PDB file of C-alpha atoms in Angstrom:
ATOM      1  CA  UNK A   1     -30.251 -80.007 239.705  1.00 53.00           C
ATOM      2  CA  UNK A   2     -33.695 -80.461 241.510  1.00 72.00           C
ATOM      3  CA  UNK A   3     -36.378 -78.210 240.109  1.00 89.00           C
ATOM      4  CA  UNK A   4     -38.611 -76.401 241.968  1.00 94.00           C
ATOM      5  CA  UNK A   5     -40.250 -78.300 245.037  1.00 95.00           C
ATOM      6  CA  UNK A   6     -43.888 -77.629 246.580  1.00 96.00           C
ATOM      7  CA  UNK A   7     -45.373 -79.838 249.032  1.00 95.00           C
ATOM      8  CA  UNK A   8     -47.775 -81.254 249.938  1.00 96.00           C
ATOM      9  CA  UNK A   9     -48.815 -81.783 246.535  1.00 95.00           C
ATOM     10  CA  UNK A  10     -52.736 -82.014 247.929  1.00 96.00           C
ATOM     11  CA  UNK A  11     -53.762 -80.663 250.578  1.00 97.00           C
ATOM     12  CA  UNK A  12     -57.628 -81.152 252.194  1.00 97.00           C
ATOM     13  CA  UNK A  13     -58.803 -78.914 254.905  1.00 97.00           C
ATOM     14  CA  UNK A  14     -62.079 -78.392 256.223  1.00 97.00           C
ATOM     15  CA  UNK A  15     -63.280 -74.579 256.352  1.00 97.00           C
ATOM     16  CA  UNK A  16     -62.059 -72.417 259.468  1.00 97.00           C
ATOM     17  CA  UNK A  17     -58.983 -74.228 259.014  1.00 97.00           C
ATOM     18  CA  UNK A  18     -55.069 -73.423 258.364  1.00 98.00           C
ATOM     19  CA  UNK A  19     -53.471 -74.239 255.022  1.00 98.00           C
ATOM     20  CA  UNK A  20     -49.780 -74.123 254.441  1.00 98.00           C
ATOM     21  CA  UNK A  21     -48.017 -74.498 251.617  1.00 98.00           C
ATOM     22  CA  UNK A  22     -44.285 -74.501 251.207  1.00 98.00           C
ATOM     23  CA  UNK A  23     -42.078 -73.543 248.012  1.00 97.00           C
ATOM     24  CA  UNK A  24     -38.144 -74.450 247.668  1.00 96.00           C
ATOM     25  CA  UNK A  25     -37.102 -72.336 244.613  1.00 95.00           C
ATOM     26  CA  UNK A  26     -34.411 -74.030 242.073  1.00 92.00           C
ATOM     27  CA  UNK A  27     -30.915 -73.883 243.220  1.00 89.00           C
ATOM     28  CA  UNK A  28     -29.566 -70.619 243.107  1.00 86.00           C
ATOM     29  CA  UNK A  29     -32.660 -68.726 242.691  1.00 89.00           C
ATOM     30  CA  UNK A  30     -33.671 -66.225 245.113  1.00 89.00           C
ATOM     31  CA  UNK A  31     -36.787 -64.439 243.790  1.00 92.00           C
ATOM     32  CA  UNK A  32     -40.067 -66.444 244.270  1.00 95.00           C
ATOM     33  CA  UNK A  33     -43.783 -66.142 242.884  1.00 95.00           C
ATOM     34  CA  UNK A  34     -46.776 -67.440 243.696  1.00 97.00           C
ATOM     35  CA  UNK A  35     -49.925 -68.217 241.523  1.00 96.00           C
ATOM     36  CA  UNK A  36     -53.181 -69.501 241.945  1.00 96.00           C
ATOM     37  CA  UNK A  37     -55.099 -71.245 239.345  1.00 93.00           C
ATOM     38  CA  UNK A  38     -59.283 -71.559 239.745  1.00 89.00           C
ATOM     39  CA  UNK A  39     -60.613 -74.675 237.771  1.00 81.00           C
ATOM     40  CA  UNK A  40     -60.573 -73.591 233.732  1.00 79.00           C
ATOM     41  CA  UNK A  41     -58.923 -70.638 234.111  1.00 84.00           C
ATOM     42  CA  UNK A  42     -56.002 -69.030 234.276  1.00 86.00           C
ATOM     43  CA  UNK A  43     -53.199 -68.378 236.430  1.00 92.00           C
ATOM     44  CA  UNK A  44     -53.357 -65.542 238.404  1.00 93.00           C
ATOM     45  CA  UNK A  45     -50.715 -63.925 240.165  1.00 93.00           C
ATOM     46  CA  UNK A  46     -50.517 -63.602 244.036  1.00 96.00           C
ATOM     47  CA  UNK A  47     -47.250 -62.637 245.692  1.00 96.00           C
ATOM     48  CA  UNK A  48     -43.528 -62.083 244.647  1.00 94.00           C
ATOM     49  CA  UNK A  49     -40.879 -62.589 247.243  1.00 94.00           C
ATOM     50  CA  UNK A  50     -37.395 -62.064 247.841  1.00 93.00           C
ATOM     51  CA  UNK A  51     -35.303 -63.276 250.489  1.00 90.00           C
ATOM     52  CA  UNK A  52     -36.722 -61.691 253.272  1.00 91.00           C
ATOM     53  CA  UNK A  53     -38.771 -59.346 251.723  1.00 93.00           C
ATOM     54  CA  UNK A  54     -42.112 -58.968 250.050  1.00 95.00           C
ATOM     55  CA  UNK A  55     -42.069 -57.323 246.783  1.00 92.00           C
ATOM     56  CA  UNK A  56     -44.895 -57.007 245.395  1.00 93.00           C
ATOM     57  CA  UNK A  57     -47.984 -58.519 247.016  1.00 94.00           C
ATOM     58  CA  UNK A  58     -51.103 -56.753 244.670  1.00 92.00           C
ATOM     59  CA  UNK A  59     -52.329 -60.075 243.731  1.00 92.00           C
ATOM     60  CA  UNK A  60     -52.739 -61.563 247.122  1.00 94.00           C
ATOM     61  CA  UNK A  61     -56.576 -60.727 248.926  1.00 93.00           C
ATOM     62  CA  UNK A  62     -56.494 -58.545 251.545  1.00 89.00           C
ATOM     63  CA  UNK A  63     -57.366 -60.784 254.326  1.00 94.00           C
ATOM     64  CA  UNK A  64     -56.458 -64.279 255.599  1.00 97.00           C
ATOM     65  CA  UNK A  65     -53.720 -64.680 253.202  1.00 97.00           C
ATOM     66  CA  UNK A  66     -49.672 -64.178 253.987  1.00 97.00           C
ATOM     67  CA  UNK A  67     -46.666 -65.488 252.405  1.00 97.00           C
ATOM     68  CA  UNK A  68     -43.239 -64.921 253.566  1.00 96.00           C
ATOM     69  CA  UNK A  69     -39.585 -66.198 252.213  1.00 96.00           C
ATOM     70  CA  UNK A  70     -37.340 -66.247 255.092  1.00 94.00           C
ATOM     71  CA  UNK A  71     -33.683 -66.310 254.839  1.00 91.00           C
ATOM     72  CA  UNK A  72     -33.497 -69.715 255.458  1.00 91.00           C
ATOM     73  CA  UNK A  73     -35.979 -72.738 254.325  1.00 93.00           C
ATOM     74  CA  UNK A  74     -38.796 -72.487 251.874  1.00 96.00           C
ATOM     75  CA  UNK A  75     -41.053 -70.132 251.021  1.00 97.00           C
ATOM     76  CA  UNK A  76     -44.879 -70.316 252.454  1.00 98.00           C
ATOM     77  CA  UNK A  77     -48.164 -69.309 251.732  1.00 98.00           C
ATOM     78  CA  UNK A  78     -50.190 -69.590 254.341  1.00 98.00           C
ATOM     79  CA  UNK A  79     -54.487 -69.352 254.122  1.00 98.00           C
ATOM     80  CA  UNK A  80     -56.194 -68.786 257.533  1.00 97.00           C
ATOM     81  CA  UNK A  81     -59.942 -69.853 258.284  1.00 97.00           C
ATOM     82  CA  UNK A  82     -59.874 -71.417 254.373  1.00 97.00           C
ATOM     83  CA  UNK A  83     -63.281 -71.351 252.635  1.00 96.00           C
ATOM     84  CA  UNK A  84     -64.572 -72.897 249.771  1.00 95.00           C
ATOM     85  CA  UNK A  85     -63.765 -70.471 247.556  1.00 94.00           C
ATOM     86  CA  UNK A  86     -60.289 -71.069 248.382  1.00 96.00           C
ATOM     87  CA  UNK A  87     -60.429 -74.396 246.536  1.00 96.00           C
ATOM     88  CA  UNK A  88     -57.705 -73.940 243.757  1.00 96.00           C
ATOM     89  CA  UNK A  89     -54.338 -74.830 242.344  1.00 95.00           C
ATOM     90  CA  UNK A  90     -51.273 -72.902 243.895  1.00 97.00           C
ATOM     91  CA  UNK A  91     -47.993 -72.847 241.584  1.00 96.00           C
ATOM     92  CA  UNK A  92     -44.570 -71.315 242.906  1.00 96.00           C
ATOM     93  CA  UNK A  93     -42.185 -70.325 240.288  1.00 94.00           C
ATOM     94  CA  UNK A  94     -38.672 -69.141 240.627  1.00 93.00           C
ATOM     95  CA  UNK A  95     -36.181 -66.847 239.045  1.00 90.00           C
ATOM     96  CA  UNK A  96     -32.460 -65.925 239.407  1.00 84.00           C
ATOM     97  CA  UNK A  97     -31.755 -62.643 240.721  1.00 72.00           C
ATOM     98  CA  UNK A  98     -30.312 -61.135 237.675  1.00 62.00           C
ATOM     99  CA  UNK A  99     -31.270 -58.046 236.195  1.00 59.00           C
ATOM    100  CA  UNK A 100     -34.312 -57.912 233.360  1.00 62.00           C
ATOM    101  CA  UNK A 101     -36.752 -60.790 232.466  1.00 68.00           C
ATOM    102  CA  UNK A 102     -36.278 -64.032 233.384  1.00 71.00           C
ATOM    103  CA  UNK A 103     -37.877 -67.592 232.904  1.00 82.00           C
ATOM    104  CA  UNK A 104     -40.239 -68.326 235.139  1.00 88.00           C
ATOM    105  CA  UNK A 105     -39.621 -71.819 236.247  1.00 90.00           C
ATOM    106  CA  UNK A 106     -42.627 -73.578 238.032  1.00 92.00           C
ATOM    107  CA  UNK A 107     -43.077 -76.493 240.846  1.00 94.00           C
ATOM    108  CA  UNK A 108     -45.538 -78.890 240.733  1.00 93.00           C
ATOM    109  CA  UNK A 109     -48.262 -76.901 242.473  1.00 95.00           C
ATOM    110  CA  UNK A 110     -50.284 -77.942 245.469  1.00 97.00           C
ATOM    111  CA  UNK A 111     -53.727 -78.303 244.879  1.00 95.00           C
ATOM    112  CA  UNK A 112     -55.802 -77.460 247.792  1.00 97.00           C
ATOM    113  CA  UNK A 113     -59.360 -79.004 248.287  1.00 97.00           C
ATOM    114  CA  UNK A 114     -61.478 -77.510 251.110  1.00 97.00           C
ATOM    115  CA  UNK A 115     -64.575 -79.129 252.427  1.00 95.00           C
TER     116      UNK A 115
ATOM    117  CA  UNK B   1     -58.541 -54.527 232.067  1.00 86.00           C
ATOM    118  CA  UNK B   2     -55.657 -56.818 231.002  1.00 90.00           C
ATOM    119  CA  UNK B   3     -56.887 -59.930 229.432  1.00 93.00           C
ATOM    120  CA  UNK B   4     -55.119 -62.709 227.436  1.00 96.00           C
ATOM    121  CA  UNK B   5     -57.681 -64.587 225.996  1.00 96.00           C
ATOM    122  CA  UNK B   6     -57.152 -68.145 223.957  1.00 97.00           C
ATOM    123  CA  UNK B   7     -59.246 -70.581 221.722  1.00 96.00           C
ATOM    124  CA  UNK B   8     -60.801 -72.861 221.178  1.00 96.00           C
ATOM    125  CA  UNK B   9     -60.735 -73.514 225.067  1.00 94.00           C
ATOM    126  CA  UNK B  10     -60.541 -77.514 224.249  1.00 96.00           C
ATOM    127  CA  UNK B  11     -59.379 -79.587 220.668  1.00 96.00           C
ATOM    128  CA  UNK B  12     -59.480 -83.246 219.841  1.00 97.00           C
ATOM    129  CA  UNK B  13     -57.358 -84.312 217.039  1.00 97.00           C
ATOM    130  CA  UNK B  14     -55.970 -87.190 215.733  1.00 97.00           C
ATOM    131  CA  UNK B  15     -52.264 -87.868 215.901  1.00 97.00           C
ATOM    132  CA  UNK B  16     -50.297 -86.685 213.109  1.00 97.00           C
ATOM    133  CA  UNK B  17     -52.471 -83.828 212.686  1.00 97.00           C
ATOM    134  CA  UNK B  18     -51.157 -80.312 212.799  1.00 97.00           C
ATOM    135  CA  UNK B  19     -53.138 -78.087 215.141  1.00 98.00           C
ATOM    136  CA  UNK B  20     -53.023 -73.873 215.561  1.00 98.00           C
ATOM    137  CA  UNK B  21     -53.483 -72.667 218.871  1.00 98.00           C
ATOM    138  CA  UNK B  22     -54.776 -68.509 219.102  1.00 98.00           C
ATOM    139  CA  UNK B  23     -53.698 -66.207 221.666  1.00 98.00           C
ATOM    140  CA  UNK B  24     -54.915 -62.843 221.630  1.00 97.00           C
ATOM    141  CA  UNK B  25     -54.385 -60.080 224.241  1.00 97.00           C
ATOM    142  CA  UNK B  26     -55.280 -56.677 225.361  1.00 96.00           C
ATOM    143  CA  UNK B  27     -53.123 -54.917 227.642  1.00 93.00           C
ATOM    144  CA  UNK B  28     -51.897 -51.514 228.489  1.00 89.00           C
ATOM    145  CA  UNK B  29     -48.207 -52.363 228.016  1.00 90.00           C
ATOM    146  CA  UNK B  30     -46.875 -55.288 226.076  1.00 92.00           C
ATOM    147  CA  UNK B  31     -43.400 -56.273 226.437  1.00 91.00           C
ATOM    148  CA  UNK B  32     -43.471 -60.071 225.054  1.00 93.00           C
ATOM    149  CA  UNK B  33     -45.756 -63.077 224.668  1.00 95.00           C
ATOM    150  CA  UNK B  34     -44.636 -66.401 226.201  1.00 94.00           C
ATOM    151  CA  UNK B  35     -46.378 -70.075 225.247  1.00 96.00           C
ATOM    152  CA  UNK B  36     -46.169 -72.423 228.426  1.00 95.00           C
ATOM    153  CA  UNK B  37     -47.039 -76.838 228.336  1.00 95.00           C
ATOM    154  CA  UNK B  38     -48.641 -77.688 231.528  1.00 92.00           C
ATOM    155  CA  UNK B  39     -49.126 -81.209 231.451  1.00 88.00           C
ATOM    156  CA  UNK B  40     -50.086 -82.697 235.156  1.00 77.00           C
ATOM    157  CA  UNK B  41     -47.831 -80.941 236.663  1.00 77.00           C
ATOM    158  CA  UNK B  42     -45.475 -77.882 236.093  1.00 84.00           C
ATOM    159  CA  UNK B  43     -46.390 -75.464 233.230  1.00 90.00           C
ATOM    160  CA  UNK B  44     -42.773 -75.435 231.065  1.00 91.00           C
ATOM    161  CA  UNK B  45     -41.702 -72.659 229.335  1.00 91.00           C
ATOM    162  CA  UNK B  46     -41.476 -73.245 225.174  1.00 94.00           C
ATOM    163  CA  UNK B  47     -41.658 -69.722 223.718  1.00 92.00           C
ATOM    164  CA  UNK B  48     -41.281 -66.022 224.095  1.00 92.00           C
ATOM    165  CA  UNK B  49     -41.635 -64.129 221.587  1.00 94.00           C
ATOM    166  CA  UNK B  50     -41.129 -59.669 221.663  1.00 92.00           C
ATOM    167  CA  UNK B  51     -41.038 -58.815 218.038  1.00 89.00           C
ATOM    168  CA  UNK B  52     -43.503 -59.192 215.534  1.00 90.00           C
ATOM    169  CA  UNK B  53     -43.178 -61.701 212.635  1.00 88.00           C
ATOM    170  CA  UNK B  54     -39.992 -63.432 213.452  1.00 89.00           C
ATOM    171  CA  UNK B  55     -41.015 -66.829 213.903  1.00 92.00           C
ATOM    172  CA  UNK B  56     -39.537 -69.431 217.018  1.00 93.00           C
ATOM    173  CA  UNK B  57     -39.238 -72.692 216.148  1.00 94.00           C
ATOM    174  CA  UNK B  58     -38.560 -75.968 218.755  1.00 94.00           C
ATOM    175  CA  UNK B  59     -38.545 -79.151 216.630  1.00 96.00           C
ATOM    176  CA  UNK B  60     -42.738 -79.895 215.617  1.00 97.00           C
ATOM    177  CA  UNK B  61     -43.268 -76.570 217.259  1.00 97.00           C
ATOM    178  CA  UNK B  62     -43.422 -73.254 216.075  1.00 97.00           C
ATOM    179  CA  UNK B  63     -44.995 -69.521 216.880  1.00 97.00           C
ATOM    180  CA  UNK B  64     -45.695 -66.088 216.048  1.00 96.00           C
ATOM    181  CA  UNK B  65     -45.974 -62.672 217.602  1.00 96.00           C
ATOM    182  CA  UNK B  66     -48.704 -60.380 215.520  1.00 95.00           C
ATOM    183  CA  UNK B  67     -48.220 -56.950 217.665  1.00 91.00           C
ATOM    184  CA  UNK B  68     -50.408 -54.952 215.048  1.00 93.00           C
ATOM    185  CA  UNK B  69     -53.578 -57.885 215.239  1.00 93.00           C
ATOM    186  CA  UNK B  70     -52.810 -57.979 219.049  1.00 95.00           C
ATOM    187  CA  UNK B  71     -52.214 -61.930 218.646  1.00 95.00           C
ATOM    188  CA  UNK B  72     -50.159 -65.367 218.567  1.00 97.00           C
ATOM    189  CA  UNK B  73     -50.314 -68.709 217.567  1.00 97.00           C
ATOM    190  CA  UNK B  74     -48.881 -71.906 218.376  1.00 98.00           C
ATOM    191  CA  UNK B  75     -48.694 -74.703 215.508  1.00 98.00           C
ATOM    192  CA  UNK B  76     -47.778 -78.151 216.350  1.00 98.00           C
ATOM    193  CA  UNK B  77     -47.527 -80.105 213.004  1.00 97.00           C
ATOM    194  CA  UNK B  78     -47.476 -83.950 213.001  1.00 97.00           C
ATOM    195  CA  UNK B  79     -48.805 -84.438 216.713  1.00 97.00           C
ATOM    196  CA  UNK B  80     -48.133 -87.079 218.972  1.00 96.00           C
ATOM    197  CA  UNK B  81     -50.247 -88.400 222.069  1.00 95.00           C
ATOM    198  CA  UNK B  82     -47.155 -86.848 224.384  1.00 94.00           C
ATOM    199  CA  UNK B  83     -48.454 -83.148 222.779  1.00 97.00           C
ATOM    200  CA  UNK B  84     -51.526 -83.900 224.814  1.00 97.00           C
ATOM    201  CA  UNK B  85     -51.416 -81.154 227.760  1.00 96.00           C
ATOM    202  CA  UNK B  86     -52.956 -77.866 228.220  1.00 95.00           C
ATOM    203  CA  UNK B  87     -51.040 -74.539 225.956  1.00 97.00           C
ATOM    204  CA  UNK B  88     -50.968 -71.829 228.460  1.00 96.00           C
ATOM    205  CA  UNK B  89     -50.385 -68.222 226.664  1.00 96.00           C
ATOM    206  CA  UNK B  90     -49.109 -65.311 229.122  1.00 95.00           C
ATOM    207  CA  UNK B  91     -48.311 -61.381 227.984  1.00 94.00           C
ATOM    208  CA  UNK B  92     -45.468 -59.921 230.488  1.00 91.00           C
ATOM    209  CA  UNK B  93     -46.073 -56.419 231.007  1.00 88.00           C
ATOM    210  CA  UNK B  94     -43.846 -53.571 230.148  1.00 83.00           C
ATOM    211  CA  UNK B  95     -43.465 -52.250 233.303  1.00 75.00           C
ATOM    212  CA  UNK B  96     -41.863 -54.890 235.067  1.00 76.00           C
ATOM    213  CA  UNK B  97     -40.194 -58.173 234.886  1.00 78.00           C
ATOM    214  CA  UNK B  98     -42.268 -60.784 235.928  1.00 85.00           C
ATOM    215  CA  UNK B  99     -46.225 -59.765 236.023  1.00 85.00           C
ATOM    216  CA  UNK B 100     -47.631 -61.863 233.815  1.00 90.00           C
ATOM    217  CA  UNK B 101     -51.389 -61.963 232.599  1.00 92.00           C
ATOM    218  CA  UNK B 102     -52.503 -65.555 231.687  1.00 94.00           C
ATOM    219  CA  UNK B 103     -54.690 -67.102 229.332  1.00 95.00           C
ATOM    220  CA  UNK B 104     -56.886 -70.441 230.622  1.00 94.00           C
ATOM    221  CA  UNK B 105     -55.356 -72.260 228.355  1.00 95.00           C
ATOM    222  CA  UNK B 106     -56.450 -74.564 225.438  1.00 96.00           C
ATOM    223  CA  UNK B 107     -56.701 -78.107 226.618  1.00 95.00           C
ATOM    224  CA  UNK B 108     -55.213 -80.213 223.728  1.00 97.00           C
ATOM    225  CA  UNK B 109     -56.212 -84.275 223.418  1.00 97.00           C
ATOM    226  CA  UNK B 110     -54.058 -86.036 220.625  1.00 97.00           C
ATOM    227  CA  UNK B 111     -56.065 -89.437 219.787  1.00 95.00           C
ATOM    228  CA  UNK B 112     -54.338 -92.248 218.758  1.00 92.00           C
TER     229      UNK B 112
END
């Protein structure tokens, strides 16, 4: 049973442009979150998705940033007109959709370098 | 503000060594503390823990949930140079099932 999947794994973009980066949740999961992690600090959450629907986006900045989950394919987080600043560590996790808390399970993470 | 903070931020020890790793947190509305491993890759779930002073053990690994001191630690006795990775602490909040505040983690280095 594959884990979760991001890709690319690293990603370099000069600033002004388009990043995308794509999220396969675990087999069977249909809930997906997305976190970004600065250099020596935490995780900090961004975006959870459903199937088709956004459910709670508080974490992501107001501007140049979307995600989306459509009913088919993966999951994306896309960064328009990237700066600098946008220089981090993204991680997707994934959950079942059953009722109450459960694990988080995380891909790989794409780190994304802008120049 | 919510805030999970950890220390010491980075530890060098020498295998077989046992280490304690501190979590403490502030939030408006605990619900349970969860220990993650990220080595180079995917942080990986090893602990949650909702109660206070009921200890969860996984083989060399072991923690506690203080809910009075606002804290948790993580022991790893006898440590190996595969423990080497960085112990992510998280609080999930109360009010719904999946925020989760994070520590930056304590970067652990196991010598051999």
């Amino acid at each position: 049973n594959a884990g979760v999947m991001q890709n690319p794994r690293h990603l370099v973009r000069r600033r002004g442009q388009e990043a995308r980066l794509r999220c396969s949740p675990m087999k069977g999961h249909s809930h997906v979150y997305w976190y970004r992690q600065l250099p020596e600090e935490g995780l900090k959450f961004m975006v959870y998705l459903q199937k088709e629907n956004i459910i709670d986006e508080s974490g992501m900045p107001k501007e140049r940033f979307s995600a989306e989950f459509p009913k088919e394919g993966p999951s994306i987080l896309r960064i328009q007109q990237v700066v600098r600043g946008d220089s981090a560590a993204y991680f997707c996790a994934s959950t079942p959709a059953w009722g109450g808390y459960n694990e988080q399970f995380f891909g790989p993470g794409t780190r994304l370098t802008v120049l | 503000e919510d805030k999970v903070v950890q220390s010491p931020l980075s530890l060098v020890v020498h295998e077989g060594d046992t280490v304690t790793l501190n979590c403490s947190y502030e939030v408006t509305n605990f619900r349970s503390l969860l220990w993650y491993k990220q080595e180079k890759k995917a942080p990986t779930f090893l602990f949650m823990l909702t109660s206070s002073g009921i200890e969860k053990k996984s083989g060399r690994l072991s923690s506690i949930l203080d809910k009075k001191e606002l804290f948790s630690i993580l022991n790893i006795t006898a440590t190996q140079t595969g423990d080497s990775a960085v112990y992510l602490c998280a609080v999930l909040l109360g009010d719904s099932n999946y925020q989760l505040i994070w520590g930056a983690g304590t970067k652990l280095i196991i010598k051999p």
